CSV table of C-alpha atoms in Angstrom, one decimal:
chain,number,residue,atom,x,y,z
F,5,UNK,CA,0.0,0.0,0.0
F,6,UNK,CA,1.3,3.5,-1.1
F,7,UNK,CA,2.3,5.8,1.8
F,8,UNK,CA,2.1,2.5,4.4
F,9,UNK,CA,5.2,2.3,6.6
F,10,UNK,CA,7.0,-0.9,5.5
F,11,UNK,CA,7.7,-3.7,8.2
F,12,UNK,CA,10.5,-6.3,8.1
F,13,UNK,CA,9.9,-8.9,5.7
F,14,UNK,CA,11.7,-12.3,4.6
F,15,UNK,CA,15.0,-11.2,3.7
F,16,UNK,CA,18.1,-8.8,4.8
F,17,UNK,CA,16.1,-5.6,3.7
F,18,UNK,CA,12.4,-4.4,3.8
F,19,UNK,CA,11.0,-3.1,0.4
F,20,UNK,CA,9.8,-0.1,0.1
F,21,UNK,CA,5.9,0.8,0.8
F,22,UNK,CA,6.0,1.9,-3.1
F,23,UNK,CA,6.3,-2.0,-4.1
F,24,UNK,CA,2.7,-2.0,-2.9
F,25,UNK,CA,-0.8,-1.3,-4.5
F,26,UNK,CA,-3.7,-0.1,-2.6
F,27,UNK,CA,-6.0,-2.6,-2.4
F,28,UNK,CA,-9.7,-1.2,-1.3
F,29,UNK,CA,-10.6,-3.2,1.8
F,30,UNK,CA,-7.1,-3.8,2.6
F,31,UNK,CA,-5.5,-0.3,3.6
F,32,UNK,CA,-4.3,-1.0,6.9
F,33,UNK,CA,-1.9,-3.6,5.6
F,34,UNK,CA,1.9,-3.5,6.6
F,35,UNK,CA,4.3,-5.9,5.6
F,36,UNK,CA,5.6,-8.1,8.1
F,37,UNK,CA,2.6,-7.9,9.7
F,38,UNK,CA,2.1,-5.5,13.1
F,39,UNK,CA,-1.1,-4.1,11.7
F,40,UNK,CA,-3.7,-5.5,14.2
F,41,UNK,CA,-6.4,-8.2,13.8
F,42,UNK,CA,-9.3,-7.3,12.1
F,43,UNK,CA,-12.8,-6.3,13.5
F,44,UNK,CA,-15.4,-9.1,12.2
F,45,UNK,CA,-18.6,-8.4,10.8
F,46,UNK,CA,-21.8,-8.1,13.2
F,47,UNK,CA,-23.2,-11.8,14.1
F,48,UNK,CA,-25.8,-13.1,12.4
F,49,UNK,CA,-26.4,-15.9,15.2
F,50,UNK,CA,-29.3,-14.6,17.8
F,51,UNK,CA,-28.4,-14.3,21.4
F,52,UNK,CA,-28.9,-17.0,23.4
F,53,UNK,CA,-32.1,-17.5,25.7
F,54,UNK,CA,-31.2,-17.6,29.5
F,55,UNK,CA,-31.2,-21.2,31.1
F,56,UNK,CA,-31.8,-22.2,34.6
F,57,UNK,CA,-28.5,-23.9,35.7
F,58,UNK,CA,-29.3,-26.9,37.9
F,59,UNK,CA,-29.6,-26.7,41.8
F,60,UNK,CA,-27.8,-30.1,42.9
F,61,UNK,CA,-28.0,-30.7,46.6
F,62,UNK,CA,-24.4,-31.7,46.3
F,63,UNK,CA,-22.3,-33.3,48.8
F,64,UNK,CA,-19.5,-35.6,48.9
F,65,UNK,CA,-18.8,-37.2,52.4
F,66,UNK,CA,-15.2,-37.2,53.5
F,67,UNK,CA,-13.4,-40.3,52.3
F,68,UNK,CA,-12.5,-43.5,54.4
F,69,UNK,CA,-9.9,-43.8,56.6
F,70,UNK,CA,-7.9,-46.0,54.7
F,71,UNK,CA,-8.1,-44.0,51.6
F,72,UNK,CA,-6.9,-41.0,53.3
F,73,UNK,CA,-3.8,-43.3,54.8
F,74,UNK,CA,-3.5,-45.0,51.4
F,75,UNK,CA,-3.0,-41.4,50.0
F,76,UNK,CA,-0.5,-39.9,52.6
F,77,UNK,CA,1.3,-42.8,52.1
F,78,UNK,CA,1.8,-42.7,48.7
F,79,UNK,CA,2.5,-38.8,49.5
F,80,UNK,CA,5.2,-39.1,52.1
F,81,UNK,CA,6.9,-41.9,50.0
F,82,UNK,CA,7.5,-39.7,47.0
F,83,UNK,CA,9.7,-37.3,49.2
F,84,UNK,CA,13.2,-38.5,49.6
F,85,UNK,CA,13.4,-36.5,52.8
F,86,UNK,CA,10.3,-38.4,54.6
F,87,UNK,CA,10.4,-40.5,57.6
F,88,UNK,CA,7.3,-42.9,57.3
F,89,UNK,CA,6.6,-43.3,60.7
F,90,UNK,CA,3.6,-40.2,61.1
F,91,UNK,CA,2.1,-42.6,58.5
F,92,UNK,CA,2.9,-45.8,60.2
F,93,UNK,CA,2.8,-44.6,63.9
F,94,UNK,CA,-0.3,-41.4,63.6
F,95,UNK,CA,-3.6,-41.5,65.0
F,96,UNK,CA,-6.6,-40.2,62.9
F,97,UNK,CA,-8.7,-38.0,65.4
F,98,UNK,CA,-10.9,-36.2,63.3
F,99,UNK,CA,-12.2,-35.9,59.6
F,100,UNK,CA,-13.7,-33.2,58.0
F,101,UNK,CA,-15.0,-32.0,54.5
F,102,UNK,CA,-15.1,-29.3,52.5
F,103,UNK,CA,-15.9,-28.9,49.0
F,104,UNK,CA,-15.4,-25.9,47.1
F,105,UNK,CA,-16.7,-25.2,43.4
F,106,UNK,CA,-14.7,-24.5,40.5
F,107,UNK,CA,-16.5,-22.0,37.4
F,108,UNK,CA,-14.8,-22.3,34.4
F,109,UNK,CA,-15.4,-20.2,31.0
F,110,UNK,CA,-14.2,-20.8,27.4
F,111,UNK,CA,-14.3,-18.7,24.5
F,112,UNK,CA,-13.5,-20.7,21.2
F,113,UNK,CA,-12.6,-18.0,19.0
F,114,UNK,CA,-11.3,-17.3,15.0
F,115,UNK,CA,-9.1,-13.9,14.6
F,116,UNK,CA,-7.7,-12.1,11.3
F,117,UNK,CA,-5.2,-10.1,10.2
F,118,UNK,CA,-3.4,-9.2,7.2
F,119,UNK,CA,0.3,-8.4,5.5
F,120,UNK,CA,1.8,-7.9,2.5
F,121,UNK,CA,4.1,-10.7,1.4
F,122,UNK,CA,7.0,-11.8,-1.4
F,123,UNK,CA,8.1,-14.5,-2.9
F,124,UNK,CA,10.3,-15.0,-6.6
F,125,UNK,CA,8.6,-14.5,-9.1
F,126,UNK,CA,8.9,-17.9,-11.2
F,127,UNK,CA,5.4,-17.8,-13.8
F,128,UNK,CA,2.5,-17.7,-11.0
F,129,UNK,CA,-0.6,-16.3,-11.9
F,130,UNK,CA,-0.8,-12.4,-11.4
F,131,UNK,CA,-4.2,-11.2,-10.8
F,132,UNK,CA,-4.5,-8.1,-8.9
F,133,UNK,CA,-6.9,-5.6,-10.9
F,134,UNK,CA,-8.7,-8.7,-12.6
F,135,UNK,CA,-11.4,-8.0,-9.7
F,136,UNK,CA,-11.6,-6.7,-6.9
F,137,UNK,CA,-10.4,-8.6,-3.9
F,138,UNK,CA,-12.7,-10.2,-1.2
F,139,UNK,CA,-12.7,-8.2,2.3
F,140,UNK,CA,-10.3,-10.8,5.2
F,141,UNK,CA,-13.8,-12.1,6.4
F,142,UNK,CA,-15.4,-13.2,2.9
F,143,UNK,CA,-12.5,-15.2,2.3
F,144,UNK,CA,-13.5,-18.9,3.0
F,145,UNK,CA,-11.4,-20.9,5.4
F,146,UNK,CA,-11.9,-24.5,7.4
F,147,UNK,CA,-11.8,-23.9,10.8
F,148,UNK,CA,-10.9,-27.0,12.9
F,149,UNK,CA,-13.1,-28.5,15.7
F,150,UNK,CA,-14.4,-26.5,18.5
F,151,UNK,CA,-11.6,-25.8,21.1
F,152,UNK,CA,-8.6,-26.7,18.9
F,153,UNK,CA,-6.3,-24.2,18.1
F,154,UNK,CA,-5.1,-23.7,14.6
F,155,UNK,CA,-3.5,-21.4,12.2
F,156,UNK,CA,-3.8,-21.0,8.1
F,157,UNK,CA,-2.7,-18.7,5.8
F,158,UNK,CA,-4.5,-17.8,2.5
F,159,UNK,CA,-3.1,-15.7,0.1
F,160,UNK,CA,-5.9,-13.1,-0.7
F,161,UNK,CA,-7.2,-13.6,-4.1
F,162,UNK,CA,-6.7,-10.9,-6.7
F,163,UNK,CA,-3.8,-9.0,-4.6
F,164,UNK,CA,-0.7,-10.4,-6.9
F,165,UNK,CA,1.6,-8.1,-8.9
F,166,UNK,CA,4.8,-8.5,-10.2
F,167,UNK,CA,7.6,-5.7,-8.7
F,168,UNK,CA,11.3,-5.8,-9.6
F,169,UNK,CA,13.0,-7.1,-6.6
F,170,UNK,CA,13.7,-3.8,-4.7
F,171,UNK,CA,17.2,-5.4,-3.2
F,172,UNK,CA,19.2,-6.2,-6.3
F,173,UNK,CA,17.1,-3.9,-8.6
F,174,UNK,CA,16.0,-6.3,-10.9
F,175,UNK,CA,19.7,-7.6,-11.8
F,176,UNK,CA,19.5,-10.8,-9.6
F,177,UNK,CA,22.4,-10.6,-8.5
F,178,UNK,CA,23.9,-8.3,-5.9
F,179,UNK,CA,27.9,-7.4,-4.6
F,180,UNK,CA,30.0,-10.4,-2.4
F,181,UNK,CA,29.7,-9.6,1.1
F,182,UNK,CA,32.9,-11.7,1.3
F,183,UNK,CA,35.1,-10.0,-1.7
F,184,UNK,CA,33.2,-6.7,-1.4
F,185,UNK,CA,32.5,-7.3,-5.4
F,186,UNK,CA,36.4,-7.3,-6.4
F,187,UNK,CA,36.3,-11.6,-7.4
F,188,UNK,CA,39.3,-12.3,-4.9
F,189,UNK,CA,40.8,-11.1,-1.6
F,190,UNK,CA,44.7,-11.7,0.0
F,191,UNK,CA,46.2,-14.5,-0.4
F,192,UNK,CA,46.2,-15.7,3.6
F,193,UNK,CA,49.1,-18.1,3.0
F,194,UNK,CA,51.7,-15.2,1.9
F,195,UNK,CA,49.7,-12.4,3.4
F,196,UNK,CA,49.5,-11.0,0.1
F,197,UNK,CA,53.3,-10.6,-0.7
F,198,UNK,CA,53.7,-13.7,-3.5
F,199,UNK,CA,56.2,-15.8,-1.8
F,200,UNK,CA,56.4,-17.8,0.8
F,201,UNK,CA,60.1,-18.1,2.2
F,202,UNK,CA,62.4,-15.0,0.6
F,203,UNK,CA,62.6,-15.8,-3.0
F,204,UNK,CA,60.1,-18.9,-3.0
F,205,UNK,CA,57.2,-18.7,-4.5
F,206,UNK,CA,53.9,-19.2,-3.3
F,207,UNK,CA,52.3,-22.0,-4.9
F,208,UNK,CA,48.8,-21.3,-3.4
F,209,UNK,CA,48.1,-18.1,-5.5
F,210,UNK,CA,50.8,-18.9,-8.0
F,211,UNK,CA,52.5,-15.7,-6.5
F,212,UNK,CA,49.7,-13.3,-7.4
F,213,UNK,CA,49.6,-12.5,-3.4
F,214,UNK,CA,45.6,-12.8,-4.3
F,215,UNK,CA,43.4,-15.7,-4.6
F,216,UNK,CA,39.9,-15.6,-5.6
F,217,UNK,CA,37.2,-15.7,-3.5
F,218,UNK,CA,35.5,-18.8,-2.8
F,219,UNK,CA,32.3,-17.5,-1.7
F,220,UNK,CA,31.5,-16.0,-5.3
F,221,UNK,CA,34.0,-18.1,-7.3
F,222,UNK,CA,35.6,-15.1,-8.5
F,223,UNK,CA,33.0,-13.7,-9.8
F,224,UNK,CA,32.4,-10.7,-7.5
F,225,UNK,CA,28.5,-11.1,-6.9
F,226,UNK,CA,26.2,-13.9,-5.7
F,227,UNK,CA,22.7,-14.8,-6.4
F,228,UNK,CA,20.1,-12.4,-4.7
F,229,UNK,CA,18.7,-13.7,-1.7
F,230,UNK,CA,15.4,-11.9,-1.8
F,231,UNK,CA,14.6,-13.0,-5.9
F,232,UNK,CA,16.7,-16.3,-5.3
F,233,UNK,CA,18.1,-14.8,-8.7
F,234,UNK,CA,14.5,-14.7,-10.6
F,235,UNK,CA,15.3,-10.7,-10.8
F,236,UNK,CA,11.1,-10.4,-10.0
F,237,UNK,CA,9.5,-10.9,-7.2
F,238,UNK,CA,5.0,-11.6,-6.7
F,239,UNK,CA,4.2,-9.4,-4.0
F,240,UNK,CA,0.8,-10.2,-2.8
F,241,UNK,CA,-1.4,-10.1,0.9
F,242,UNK,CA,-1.2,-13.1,2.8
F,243,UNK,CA,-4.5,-13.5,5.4
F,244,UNK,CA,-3.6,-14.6,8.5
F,245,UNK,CA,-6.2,-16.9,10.1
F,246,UNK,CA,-5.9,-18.3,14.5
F,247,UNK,CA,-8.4,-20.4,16.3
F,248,UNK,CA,-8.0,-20.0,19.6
F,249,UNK,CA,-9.2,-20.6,23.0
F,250,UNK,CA,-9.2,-18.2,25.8
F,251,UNK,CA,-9.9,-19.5,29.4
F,252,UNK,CA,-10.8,-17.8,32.5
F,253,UNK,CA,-11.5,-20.2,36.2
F,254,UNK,CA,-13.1,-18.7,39.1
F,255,UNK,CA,-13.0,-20.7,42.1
F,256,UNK,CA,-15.1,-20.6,45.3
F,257,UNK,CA,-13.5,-19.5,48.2
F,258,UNK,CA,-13.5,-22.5,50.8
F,259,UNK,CA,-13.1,-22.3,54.6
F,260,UNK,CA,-10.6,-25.5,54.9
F,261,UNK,CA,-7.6,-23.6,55.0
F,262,UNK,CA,-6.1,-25.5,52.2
F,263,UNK,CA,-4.1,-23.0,49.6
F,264,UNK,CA,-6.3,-21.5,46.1
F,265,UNK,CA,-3.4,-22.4,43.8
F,266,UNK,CA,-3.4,-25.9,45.2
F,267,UNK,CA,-6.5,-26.5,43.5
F,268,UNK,CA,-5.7,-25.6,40.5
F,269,UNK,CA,-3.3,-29.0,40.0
F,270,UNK,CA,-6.4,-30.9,40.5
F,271,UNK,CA,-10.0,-32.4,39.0
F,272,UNK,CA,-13.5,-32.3,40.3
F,273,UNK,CA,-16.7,-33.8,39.8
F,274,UNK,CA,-18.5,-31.8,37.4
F,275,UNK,CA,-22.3,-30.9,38.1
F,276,UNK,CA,-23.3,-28.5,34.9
F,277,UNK,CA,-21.8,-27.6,31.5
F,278,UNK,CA,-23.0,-25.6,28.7
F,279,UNK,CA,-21.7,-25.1,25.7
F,280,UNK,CA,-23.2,-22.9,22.6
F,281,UNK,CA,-22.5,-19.7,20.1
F,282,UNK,CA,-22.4,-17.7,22.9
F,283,UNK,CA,-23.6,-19.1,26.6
F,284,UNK,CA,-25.9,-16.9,28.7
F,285,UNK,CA,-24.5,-16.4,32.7
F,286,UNK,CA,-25.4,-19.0,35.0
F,287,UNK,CA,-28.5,-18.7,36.6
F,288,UNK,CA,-30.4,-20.4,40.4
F,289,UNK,CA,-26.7,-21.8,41.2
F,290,UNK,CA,-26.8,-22.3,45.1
F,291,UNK,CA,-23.2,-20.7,45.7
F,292,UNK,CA,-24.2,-17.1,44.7
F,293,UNK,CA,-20.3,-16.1,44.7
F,294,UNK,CA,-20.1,-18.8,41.1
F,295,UNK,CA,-23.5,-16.8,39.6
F,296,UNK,CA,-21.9,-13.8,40.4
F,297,UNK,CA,-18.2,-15.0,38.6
F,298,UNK,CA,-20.1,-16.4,35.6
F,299,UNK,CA,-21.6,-13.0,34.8
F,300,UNK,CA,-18.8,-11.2,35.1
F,301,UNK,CA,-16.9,-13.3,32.9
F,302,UNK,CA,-19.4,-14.0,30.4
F,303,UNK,CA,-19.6,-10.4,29.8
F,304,UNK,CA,-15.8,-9.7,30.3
F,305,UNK,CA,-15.5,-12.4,27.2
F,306,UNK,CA,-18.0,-10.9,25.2
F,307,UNK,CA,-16.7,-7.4,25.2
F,308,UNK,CA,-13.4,-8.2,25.1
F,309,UNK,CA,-12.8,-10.5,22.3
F,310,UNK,CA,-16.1,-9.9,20.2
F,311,UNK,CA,-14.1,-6.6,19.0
F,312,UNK,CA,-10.8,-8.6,17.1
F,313,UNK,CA,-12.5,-12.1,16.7
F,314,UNK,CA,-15.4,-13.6,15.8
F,315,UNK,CA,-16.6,-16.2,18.9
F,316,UNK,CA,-17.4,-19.4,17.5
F,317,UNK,CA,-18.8,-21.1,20.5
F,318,UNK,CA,-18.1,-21.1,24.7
F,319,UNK,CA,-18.4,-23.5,26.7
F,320,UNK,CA,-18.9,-23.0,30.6
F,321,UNK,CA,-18.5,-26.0,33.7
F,322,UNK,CA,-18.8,-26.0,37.2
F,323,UNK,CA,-17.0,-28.6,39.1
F,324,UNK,CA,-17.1,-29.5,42.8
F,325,UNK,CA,-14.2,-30.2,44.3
F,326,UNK,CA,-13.4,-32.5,47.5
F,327,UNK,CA,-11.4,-31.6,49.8
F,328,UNK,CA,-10.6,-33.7,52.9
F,329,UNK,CA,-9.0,-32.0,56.2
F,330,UNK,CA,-7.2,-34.9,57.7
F,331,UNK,CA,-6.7,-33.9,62.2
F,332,UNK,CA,-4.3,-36.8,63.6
F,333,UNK,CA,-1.9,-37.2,66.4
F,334,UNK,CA,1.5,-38.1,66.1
F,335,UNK,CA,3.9,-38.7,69.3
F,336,UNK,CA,1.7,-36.5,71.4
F,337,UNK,CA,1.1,-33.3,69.0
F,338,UNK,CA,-1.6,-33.0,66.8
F,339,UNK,CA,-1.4,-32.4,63.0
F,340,UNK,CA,-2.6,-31.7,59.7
F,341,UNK,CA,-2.9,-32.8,55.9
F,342,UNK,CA,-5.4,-31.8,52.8
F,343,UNK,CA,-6.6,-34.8,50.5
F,344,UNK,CA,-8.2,-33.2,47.6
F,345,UNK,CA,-9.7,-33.5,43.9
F,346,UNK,CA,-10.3,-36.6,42.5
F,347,UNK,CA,-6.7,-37.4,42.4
F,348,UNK,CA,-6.4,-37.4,45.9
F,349,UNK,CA,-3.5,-35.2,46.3
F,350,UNK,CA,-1.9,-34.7,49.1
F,351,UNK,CA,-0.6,-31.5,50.7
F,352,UNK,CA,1.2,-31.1,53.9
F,353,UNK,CA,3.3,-28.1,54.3
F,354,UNK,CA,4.3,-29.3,58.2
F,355,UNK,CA,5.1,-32.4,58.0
F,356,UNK,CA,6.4,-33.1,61.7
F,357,UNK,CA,9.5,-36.2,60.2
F,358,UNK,CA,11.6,-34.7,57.5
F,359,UNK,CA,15.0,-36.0,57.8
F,360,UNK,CA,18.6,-33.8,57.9
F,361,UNK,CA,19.2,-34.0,54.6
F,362,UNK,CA,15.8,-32.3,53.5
F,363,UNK,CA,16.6,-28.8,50.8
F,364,UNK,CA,16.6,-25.8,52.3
């Protein structure tokens, strides 16, 4: 595009925004890309009708003895540094539960942008003026399955021209970088001088005190990078299509005293998902704090990536996850340790029999 500032491209040197037509649709297109993904056309799709989300009475008892020593077992064996006796030797005294919930939002999402590309020029079709070219979100492309992320580029139809490559002006050739053009540089057996020992001569440059240069073979230039000697190159506007997913978790703030971030290793059991164009905010969920956290995301989503993509579908979960407060005794002192998600991890930050050698 005439007048466009010109961004890095393949090759040592950017051409020049004059290499590039304007193309009506397409004016905000750089090379090299940098000019911003596209705003998409207003949805067609109606917005969705509010659902009831379910009201499960939802609770999980706190697990069995032995599958809360079966998991602190397997816990305390994986650390080097671990005596085994609390596990052998403690005293469960008490057992308590606390489940938490976990909201979850995805937006599955298709985003496009534009910039001028080269390549040679070696006999492809040239069609810019034929027609005139299809705006980025007329231009057809197969989008994967919902939630996979993918990328595809589509050279934009009715954009290629042939230019002289701007680098080696249409000679295909430019100057040795090695030789700075001259064909041959110093001899580096004689330095130059011709001979070798006082009067012998140098038999690697014949006692020219030059030898030519082996990146050019003498010849003073090399093939141009940017043409790959063609001398022309098709300049043309590549579309740049990406699916992808953007996920925001809001979990429930729980009373066990168990770490937030430890959660987030973990699973639940999961008691509602929806998943359509666009989902409507959770509605009649008893934890008001989740109702609250799904409208805020839903519509943090909606005007935050409706503007550069087009939303393709969301998809929303809530999960309940277990966590088990494990109280025991261990040579007279009480302690402490979480069992929680359905992988029944293990967390005990004071674990009263780590040995000398433990990391500081």
């Amino acid at each position: 595009m005439a007048g466009a500032p010109a961004a890095s491209m393949h090759g040592p040197s950017a051409p020049p925004a004059n290499m590039f037509d304007t193309v009506p649709g397409y004016e905000g297109t750089v090379a090299g890309g940098g000019g911003g993904y596209l705003p998409p056309p207003m949805p067609s799709v109606p917005m969705p009708v509010p659902e009831q989300a379910p009201s499960p009475d939802w609770h999980i008892p706190s697990i069995s003895e032995d599958r809360a020593r079966q998991a602190f077992s397997t816990y305390v064996s994986s650390k080097c540094c671990y005596s085994s006796a609390p596990v052998r030797e403690g005293v469960i005294t008490n057992m308590e539960s606390f489940n938490t919930y976990r909201y979850r939002l995805e937006t599955f999402m298709e985003s496009r942008s534009t910039e001028w590309s080269q390549e040679p020029y070696a006999g492809q079709p040239v069609d810019a003026g034929v027609q005139p070219a299809p705006g980025p979100w007329q231009i057809a492309a197969q989008p994967p399955a919902f939630f996979q992320e993918h990328k595809q580029t589509i050279k934009v139809p009715y954009t290629s021209s042939v230019k002289n490559c701007h680098l080696c002006l249409g000679m295909g050739r430019n100057p040795c970088t090695t030789c700075a053009g001259a064909g041959n540089k110093v001899c580096w057996v004689c330095n130059g001088s011709g001979y070798r020992h006082s009067d012998d001569r140098c038999t690697h440059c014949n006692g020219r005190g030059r030898e030519n240069c082996s990146s050019c073979s003498g010849s003073g230039s090399c093939q141009c990078d940017t043409c790959r000697g063609k001398r022309q190159l098709l300049v043309f506007i590549n579309l740049n299509v990406k699916w992808s997913i953007e996920k925001d978790d809001f979990l429930a703030q729980d009373s066990s005293g168990l770490k937030v971030e430890k959660l987030e290793e973990v699973s639940g059991k999961e008691l509602y998902k929806d998943a359509q164009y666009m989902v409507y905010p959770v509605r009649g969920f008893p934890d008001a704090s989740v109702a609250q956290a799904s409208e805020r995301l839903v519509r943090d989503h909606q005007v935050k990536y409706a503007q550069t993509s087009r939303i393709l579908q969301q998809r929303q979960t809530i999960e309940l996850i277990p966590i088990t407060k494990v109280n025991y005794m261990w040579k007279g002192k009480p302690n402490v340790y979480y069992v929680y998600g359905n992988e029944f991890k293990v967390n005990a930050d004071d674990y009263p029999a780590t040995c000398c050698c433990s990391v500081m």
